[in-house]
Short mmCIF file of C-alpha atoms in Angstrom, two decimals:
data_model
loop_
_atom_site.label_atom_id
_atom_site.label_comp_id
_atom_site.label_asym_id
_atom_site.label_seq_id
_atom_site.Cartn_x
_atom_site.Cartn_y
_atom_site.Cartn_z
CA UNK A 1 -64.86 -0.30 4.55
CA UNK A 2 -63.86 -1.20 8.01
CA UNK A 3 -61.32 -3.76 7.79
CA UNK A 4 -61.32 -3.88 11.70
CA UNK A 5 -57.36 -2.97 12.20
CA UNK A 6 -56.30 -1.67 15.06
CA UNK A 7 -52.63 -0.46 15.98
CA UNK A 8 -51.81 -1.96 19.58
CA UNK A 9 -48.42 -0.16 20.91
CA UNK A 10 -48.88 -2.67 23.74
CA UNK A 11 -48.41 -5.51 21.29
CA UNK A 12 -45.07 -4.21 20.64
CA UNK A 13 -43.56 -3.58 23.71
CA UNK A 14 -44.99 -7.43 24.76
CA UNK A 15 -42.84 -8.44 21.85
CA UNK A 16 -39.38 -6.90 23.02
CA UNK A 17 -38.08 -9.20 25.32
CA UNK A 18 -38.95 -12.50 22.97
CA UNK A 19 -37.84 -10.61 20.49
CA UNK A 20 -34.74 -9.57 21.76
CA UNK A 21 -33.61 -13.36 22.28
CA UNK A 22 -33.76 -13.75 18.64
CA UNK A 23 -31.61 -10.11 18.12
CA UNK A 24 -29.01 -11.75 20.48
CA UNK A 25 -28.65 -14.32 18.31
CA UNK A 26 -27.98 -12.38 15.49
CA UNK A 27 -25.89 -10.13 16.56
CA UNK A 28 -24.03 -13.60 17.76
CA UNK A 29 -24.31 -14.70 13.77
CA UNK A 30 -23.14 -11.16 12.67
CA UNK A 31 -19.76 -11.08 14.71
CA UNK A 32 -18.77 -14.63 13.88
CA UNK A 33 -19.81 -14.49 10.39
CA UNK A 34 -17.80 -11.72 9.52
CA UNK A 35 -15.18 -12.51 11.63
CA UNK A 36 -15.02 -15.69 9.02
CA UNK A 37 -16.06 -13.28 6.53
CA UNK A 38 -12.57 -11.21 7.28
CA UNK A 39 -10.24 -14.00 7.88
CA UNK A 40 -11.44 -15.17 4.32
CA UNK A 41 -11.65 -11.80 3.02
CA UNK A 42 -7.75 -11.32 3.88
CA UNK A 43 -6.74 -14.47 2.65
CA UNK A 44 -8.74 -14.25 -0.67
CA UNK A 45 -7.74 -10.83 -1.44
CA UNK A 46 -4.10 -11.34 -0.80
CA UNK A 47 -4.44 -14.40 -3.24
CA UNK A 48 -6.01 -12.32 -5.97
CA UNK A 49 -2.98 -9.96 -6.19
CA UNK A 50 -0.81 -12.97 -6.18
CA UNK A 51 2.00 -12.62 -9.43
CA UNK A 52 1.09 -16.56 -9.96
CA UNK A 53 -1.88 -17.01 -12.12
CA UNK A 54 -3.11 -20.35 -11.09
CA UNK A 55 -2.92 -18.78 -7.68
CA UNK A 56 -5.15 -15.34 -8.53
CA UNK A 57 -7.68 -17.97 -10.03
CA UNK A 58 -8.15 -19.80 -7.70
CA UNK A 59 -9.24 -17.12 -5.71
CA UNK A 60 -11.27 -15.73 -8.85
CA UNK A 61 -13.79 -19.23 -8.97
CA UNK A 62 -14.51 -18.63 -5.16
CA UNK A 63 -15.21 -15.24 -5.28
CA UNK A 64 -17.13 -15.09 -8.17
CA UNK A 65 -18.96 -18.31 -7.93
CA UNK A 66 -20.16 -16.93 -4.29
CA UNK A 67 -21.00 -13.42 -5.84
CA UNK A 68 -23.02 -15.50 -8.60
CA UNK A 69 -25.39 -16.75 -6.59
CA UNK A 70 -27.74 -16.15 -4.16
CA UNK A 71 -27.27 -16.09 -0.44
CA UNK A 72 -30.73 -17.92 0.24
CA UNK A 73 -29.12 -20.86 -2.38
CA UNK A 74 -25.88 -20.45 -0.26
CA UNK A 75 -27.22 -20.89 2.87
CA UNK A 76 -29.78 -24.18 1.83
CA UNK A 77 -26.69 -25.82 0.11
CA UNK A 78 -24.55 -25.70 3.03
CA UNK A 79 -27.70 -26.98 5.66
CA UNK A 80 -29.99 -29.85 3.24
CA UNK A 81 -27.19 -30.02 0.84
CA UNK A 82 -23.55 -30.41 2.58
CA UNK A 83 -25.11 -33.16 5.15
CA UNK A 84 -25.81 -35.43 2.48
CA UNK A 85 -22.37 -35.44 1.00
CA UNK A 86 -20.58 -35.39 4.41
CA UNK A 87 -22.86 -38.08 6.08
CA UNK A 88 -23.56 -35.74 8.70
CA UNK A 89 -25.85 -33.21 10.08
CA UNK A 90 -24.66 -29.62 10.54
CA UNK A 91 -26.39 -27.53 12.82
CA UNK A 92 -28.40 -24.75 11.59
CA UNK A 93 -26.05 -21.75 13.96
CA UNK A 94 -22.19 -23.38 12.61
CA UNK A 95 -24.77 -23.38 8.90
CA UNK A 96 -25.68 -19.97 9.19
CA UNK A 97 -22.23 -18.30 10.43
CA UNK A 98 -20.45 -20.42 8.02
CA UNK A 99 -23.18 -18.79 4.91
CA UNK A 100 -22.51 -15.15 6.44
CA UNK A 101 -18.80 -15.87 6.35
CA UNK A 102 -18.50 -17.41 3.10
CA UNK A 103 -20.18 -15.11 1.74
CA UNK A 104 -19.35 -12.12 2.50
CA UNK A 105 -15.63 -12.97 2.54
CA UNK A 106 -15.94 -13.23 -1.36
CA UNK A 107 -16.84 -9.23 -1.19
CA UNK A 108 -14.16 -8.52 1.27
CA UNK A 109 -11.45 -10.48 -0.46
CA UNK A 110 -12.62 -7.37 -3.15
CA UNK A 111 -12.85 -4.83 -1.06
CA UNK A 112 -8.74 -5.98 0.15
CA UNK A 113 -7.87 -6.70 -3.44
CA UNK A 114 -9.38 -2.79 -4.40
CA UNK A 115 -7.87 -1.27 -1.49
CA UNK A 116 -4.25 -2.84 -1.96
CA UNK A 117 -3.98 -1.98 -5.75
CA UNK A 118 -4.94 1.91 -4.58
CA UNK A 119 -1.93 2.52 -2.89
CA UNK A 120 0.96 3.45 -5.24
CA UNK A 121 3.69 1.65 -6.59
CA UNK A 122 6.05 4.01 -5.10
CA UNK A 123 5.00 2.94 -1.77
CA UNK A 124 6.57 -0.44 -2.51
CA UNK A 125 9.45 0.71 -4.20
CA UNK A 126 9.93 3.15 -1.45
CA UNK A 127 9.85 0.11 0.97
CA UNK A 128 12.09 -2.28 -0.74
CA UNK A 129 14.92 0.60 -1.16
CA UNK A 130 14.93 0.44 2.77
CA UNK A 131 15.69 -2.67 2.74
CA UNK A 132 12.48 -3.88 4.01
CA UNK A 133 11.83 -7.61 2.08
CA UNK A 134 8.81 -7.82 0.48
CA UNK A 135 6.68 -8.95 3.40
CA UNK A 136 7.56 -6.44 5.72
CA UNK A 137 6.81 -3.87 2.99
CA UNK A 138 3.13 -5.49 3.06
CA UNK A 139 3.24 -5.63 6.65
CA UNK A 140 4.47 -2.73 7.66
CA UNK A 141 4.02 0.18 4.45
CA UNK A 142 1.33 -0.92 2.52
CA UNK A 143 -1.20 -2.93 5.00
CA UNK A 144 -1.57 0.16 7.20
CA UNK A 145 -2.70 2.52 4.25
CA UNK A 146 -4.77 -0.26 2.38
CA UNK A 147 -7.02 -1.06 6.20
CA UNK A 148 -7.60 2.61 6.50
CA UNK A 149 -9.26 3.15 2.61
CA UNK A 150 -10.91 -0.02 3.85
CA UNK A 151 -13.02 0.89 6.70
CA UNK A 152 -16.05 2.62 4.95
CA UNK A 153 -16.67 0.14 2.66
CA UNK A 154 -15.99 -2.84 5.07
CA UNK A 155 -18.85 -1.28 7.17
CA UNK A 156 -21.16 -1.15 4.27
CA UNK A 157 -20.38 -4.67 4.10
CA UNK A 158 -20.96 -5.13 7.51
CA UNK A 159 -24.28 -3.50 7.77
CA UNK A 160 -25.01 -5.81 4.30
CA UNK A 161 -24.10 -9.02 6.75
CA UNK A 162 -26.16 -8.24 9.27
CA UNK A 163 -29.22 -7.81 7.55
CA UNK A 164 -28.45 -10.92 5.31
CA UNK A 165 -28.88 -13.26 8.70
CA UNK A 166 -32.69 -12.83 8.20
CA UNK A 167 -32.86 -15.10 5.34
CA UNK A 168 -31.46 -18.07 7.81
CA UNK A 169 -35.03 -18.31 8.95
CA UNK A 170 -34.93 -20.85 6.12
CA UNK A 171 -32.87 -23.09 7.98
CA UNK A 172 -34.91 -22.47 11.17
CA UNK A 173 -31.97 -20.64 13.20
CA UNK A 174 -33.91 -18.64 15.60
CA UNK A 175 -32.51 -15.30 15.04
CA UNK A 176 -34.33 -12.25 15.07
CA UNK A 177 -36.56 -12.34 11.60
CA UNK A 178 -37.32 -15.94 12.91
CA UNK A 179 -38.36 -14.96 16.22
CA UNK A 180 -40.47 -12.24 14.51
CA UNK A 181 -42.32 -15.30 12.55
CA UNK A 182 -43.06 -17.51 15.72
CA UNK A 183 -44.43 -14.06 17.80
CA UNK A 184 -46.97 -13.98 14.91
CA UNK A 185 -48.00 -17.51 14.28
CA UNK A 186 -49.34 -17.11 17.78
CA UNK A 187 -50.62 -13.70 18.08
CA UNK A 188 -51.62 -12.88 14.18
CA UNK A 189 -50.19 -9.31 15.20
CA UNK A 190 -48.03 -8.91 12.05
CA UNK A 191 -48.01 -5.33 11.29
CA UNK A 192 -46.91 -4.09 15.16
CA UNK A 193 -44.35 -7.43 15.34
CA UNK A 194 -42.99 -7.11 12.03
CA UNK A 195 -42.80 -3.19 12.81
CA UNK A 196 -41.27 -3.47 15.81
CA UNK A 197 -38.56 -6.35 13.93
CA UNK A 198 -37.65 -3.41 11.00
CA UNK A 199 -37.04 -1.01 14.05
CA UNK A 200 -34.50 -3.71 15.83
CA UNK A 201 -32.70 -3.89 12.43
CA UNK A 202 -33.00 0.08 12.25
CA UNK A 203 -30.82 0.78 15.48
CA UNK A 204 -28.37 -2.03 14.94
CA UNK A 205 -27.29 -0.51 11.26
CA UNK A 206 -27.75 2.47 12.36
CA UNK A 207 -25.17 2.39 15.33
CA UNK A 208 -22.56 0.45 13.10
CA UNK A 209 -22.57 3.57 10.86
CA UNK A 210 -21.77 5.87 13.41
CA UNK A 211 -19.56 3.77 14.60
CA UNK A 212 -17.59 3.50 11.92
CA UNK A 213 -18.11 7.15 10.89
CA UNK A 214 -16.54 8.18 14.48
CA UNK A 215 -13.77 5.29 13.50
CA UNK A 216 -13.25 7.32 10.40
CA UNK A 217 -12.75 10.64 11.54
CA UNK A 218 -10.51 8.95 14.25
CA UNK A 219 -8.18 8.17 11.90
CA UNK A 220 -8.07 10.83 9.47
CA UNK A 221 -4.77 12.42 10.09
CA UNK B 1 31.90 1.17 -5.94
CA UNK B 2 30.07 0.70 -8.78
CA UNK B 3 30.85 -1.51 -11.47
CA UNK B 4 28.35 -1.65 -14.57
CA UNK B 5 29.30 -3.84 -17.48
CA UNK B 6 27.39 -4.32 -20.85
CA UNK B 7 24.14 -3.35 -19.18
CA UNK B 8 21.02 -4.30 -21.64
CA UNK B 9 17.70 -3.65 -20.76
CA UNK B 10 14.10 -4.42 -22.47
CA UNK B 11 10.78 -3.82 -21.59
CA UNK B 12 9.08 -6.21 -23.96
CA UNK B 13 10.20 -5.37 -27.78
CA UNK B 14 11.51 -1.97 -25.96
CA UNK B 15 15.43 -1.70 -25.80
CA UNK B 16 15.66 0.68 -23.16
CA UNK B 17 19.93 0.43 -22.35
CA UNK B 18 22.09 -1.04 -25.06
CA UNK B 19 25.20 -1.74 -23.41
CA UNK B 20 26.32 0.62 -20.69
CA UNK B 21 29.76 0.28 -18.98
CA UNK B 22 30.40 2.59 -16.31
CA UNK B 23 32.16 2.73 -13.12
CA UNK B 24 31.94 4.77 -10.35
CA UNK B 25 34.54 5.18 -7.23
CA UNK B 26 33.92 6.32 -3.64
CA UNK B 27 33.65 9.86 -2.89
CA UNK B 28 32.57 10.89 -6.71
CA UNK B 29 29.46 12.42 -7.45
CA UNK B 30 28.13 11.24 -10.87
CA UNK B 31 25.48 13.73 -12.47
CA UNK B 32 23.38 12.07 -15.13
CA UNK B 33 21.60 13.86 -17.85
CA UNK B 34 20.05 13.27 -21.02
CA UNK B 35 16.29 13.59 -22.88
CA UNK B 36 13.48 11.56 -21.41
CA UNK B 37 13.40 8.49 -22.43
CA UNK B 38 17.07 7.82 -23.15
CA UNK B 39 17.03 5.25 -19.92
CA UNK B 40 18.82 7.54 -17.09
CA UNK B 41 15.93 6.43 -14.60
CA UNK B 42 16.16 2.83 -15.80
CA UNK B 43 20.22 2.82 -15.68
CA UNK B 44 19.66 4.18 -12.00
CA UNK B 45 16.55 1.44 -11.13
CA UNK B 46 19.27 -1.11 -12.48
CA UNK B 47 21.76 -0.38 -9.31
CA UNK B 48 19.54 -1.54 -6.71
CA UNK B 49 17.75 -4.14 -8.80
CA UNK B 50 14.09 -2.24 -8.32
CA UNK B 51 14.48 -2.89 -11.80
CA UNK B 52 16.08 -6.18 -13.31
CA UNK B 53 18.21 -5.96 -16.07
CA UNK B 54 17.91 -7.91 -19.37
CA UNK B 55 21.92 -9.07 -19.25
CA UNK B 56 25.08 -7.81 -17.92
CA UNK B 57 26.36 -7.46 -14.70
CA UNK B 58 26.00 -4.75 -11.85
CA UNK B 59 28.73 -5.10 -8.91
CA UNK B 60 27.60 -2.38 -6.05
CA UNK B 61 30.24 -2.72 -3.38
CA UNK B 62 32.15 -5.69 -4.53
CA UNK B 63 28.33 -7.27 -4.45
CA UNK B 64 26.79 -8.83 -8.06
CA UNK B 65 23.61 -7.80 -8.09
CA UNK B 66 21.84 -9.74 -10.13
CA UNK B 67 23.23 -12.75 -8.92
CA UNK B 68 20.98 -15.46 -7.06
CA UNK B 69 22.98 -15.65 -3.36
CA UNK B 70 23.05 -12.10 -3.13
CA UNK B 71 20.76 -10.63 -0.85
CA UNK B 72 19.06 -8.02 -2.48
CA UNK B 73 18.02 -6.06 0.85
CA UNK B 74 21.66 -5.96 1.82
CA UNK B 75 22.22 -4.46 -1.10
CA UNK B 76 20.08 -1.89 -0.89
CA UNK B 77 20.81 -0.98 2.17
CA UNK B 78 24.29 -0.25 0.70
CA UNK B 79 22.77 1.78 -2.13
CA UNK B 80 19.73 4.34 -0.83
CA UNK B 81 17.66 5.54 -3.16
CA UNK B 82 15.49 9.03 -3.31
CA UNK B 83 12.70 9.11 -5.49
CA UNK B 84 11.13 11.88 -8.06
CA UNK B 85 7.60 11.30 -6.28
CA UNK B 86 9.23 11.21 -2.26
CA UNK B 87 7.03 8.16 -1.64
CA UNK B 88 7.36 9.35 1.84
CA UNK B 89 4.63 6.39 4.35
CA UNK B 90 1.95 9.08 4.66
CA UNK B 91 0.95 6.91 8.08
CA UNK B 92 3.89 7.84 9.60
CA UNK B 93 5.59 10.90 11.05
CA UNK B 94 8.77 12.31 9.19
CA UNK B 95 10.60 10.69 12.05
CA UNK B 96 8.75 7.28 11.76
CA UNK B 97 9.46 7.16 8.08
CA UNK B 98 13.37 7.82 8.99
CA UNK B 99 13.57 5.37 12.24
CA UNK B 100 11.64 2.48 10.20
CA UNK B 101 14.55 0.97 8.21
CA UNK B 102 16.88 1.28 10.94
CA UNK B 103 14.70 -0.66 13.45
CA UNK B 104 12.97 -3.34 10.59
CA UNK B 105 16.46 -3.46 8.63
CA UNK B 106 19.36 -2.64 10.95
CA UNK B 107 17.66 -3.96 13.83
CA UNK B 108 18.06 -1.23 15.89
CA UNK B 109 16.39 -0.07 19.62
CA UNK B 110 14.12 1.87 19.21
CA UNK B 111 15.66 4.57 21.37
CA UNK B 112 18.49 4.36 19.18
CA UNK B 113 17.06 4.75 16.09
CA UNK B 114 14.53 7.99 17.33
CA UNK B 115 18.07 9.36 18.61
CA UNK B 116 20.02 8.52 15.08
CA UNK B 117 16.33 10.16 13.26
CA UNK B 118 16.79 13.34 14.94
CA UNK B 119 20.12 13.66 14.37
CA UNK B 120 19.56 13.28 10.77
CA UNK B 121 16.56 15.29 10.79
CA UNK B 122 18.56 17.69 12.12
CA UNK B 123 20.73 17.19 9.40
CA UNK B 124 18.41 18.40 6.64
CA UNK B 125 16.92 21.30 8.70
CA UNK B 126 13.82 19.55 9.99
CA UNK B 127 14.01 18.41 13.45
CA UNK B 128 11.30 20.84 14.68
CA UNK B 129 8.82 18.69 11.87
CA UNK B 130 9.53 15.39 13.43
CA UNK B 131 6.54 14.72 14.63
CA UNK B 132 4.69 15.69 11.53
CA UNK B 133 2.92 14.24 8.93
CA UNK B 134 4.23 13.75 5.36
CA UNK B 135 0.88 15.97 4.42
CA UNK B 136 1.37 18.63 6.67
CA UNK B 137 5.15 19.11 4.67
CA UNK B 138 5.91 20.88 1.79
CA UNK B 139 7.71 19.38 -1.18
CA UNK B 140 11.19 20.62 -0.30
CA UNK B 141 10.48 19.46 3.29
CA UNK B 142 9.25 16.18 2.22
CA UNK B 143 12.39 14.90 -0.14
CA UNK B 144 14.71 16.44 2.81
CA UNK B 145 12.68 13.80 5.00
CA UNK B 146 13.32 11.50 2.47
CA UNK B 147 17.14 11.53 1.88
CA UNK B 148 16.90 11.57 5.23
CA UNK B 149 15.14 8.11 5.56
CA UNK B 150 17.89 6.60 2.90
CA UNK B 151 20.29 8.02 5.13
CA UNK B 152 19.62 6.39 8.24
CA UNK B 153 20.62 3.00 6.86
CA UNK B 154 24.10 4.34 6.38
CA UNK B 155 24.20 3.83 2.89
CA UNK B 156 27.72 3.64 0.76
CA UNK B 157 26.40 5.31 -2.34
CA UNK B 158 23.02 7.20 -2.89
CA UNK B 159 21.09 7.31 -6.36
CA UNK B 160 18.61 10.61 -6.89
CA UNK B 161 15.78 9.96 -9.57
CA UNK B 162 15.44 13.37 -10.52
CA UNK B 163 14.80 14.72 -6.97
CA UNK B 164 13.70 18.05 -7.53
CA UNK B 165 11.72 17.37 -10.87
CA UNK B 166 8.19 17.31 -9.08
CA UNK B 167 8.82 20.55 -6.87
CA UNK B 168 7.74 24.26 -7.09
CA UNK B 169 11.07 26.33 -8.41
CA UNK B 170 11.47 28.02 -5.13
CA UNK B 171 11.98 24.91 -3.08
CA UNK B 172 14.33 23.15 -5.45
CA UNK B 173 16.88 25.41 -3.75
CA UNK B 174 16.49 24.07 -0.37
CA UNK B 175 16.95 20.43 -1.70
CA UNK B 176 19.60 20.88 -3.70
CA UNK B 177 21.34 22.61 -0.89
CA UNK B 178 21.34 19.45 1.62
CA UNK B 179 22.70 17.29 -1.77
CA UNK B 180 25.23 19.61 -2.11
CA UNK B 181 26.48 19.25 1.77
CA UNK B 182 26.51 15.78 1.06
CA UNK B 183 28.84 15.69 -1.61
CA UNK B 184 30.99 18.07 -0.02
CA UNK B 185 31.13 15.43 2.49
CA UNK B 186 31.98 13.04 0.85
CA UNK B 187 29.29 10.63 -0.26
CA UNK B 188 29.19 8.41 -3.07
CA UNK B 189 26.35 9.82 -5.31
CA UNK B 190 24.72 9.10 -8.67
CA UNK B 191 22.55 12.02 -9.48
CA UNK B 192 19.87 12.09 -12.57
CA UNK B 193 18.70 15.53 -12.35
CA UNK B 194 18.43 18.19 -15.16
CA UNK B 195 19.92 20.93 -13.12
CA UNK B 196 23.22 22.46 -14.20
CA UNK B 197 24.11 24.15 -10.89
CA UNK B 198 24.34 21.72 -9.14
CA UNK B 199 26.34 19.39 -11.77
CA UNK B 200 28.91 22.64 -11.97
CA UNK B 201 28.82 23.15 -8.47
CA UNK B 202 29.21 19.43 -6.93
CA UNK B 203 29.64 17.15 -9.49
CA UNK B 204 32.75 15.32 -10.58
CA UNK B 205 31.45 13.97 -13.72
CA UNK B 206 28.49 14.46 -16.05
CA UNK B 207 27.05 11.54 -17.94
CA UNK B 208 24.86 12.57 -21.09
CA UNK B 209 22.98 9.64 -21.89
CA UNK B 210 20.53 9.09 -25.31
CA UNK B 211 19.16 6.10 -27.04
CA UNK B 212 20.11 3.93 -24.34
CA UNK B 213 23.84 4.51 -24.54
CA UNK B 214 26.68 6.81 -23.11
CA UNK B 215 26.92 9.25 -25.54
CA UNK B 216 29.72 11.61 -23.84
CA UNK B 217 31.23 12.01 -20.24
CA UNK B 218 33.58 14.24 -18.49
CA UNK B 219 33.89 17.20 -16.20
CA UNK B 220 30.90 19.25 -15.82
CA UNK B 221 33.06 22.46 -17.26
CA UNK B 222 34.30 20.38 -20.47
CA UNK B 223 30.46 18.93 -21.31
CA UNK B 224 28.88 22.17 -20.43
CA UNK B 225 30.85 24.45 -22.39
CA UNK B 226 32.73 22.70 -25.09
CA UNK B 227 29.64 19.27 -25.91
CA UNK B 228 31.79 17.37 -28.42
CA UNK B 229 28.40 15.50 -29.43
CA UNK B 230 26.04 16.97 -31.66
CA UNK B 231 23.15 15.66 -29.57
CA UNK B 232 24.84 16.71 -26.27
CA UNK B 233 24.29 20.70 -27.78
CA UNK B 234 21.48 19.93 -29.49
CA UNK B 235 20.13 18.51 -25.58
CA UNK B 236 22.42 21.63 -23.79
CA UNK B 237 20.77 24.52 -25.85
CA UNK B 238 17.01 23.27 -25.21
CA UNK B 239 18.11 23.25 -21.22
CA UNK B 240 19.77 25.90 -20.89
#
């Protein structure tokens, strides 16, 4: 059976430069997402350790309600949903990078949380016999040590990120999945576009792993 | 120096000390000994308030510990402590671990305090390591860095929680060695260690603790050769 498919390389390379508007824009999503993602990440995770209770749950309902539900849910809420209830529209980019950040600052707050209950008790108490109060034992003892058992699996989360801003083509933010979409609702090319899409997402995940795996050995001591 | 009065301490239903009074002047070096669990670590933890006591009072210095306008980090300041485990910063050099309290704490230049490191570095037999990381040191070198670190604050009194329990035989030596200068010098020490050399050697008095109480105390000779308790021999003959 011929089913009259036929693999254009040409069709690919016509797509790189539309598509690589659309990977602009989410690289653009990725940094301020996690950026959001971090800031929230810290805060949360410094909350969950908290010795007050009401404190640690608070903390607890945001990151597990965000960790018990979907992103693609996440994302709609915040862009049909929110605008409703506030009375006004958000735009699809502050929707998306405020989905990414939200969201995955509920698995960094765990990944601070994990990373500050490794480091010993000794390191405290070591700290505060100094003299150092208890915040510059955080700051300057314990911080240091938790960031660096951090790193590898704050890249996994980034890499996780990244890929996650291809389900804002729901909200019609025209990163690169999206882009992908509107190259083949005019061309019907969807094996080379989408192809050439996967291989985008390829080198940017790969190049944050070595990245981070160079960052690693870096700062092995 | 030290001024303990009806010390009590529980951990939950646990009554770890039941009532110790003890006092301790300048200059004296105080050896405490006992079985594990009789509360030696937990007596010591009670000085600097890393652990707080159920009731009774702790003056360190003419300082109450325990009480609410005293600042704690002052206080500890005054009263360094070396740990069983080193719980030397493994991010920072040996120096870096000794400059940090005297730049964060004492406010110190940095100059100063790199200067006032090496000196004590030198001190404990480890200025060529200065620049080296707490995992490139053994674990003689490593609680040598350490008492160095406690004594860059310039403390008044020092308290050892069994310093050379976690290290190889042959480098408990080299430990004990720089403990023993210090006394000779004249610091104000509260030891809880298990080894009888150095309590003969340095120490004024020996404190054999059990149950959570002072059982007996007196000159290392008198305790170590004539116990009046039964559980001080009982404790002596399983050491020795």
């Amino acid at each position: 059976m011929n089913s009259g498919f036929e693999f254009k390389v040409s069709v690919m390379w016509e797509s790189v430069p539309v598509l690589l508007t659309g990977l602009k824009l989410t690289i653009i999503i990725t940094i301020f997402g996690l950026l959001l993602g971090f800031l929230l990440g810290i805060v949360f995770g410094m909350l969950k350790i908290s010795r007050n209770v009401l404190v640690r749950k608070f903390a607890g309902i945001y990151i597990e309600s965000i960790r018990g539900t979907p992103l693609m849910v996440q994302v709609m809420f915040i862009y049909f949903g929110l605008p409703l209830a506030l009375g006004m529209r958000v735009p699809p980019m502050v929707a998306g990078v405020t989905a990414i950040g939200i969201n995955s600052g509920a698995y960094i707050a765990e990944l601070v949380r994990g990373a500050f209950q490794s480091i010993e008790r000794g390191q405290v108490e070591a700290g505060r016999s100094i003299g150092l109060t208890h915040i510059q034992t955080l700051y300057y003892v314990i911080w240091p040590q938790a960031f660096r058992r951090m790193i590898p699996p704050l890249g996994n989360q980034f890499i996780i990120s990244l890929k996650d801003t291809s389900l804002l083509v729901v909200v019609g933010v025209g990163e690169l999945t999206r882009t992908g979409q509107e190259i083949i609702a005019a061309n019907f090319r969807a094996f080379e576009v989408w192809l050439t899409v996967a291989i985008m997402y390829f080198v940017m995940t790969m190049s944050i792993a070595r990245v981070l795996t160079y960052i690693e050995r870096k700062m092995e001591i | 120096m030290i001024e303990i009065r009806n010390l009590h301490k529980n951990f939950g239903d646990l009554h770890v000390l039941k009532g110790i009074d003890l006092s301790i002047t300048q200059g004296e070096v105080t050896v405490i000994m006992g079985p594990s669990g009789s509360g030696k670590s937990t007596l010591l933890r009670c000085i600097n308030r890393l652990e707080e006591c159920t009731s009774g009072t702790v003056i360190v210095d003419g300082y109450d510990v325990m009480a609410k306008d005293t600042d704690i980090n002052f206080i500890r300041t005054e009263a360094g402590m070396v740990f069983q485990q080193f719980n030397l910063f493994p991010h920072m050099t040996a120096l870096g671990n000794v400059t940090l309290g005297p730049v964060k704490v004492r406010k110190m230049k940095k100059a100063d305090a790199e200067e006032l490191g090496i000196e004590l570095l030198s001190k404990v037999g480890l200025k060529d390591k200065a620049r080296v990381y707490p995992d490139r040191l053994s674990g003689g070198q490593k609680q040598r860095v350490a008492i160095a670190r406690s004594l860059a604050l310039k403390p008044k009194v020092l308290l050892f929680d069994e310093p050379t329990s976690a290290l190889d035989p042959e480098l408990v030596g080299e430990v004990l060695e720089v403990m023993k200068q210090l006394g000779r010098e004249g610091m104000t020490m509260v030891v809880v260690t298990h080894e009888m050399g150095f309590a003969r050697e340095v120490a004024d008095r020996v404190i054999f603790m059990d149950e959570g109480v002072i059982i007996e105390e007196g000159e290392p000779e008198n305790i170590f050769t004539s116990p009046r308790h039964e559980r001080t021999k009982s404790f002596l003959s399983k050491v020795i």
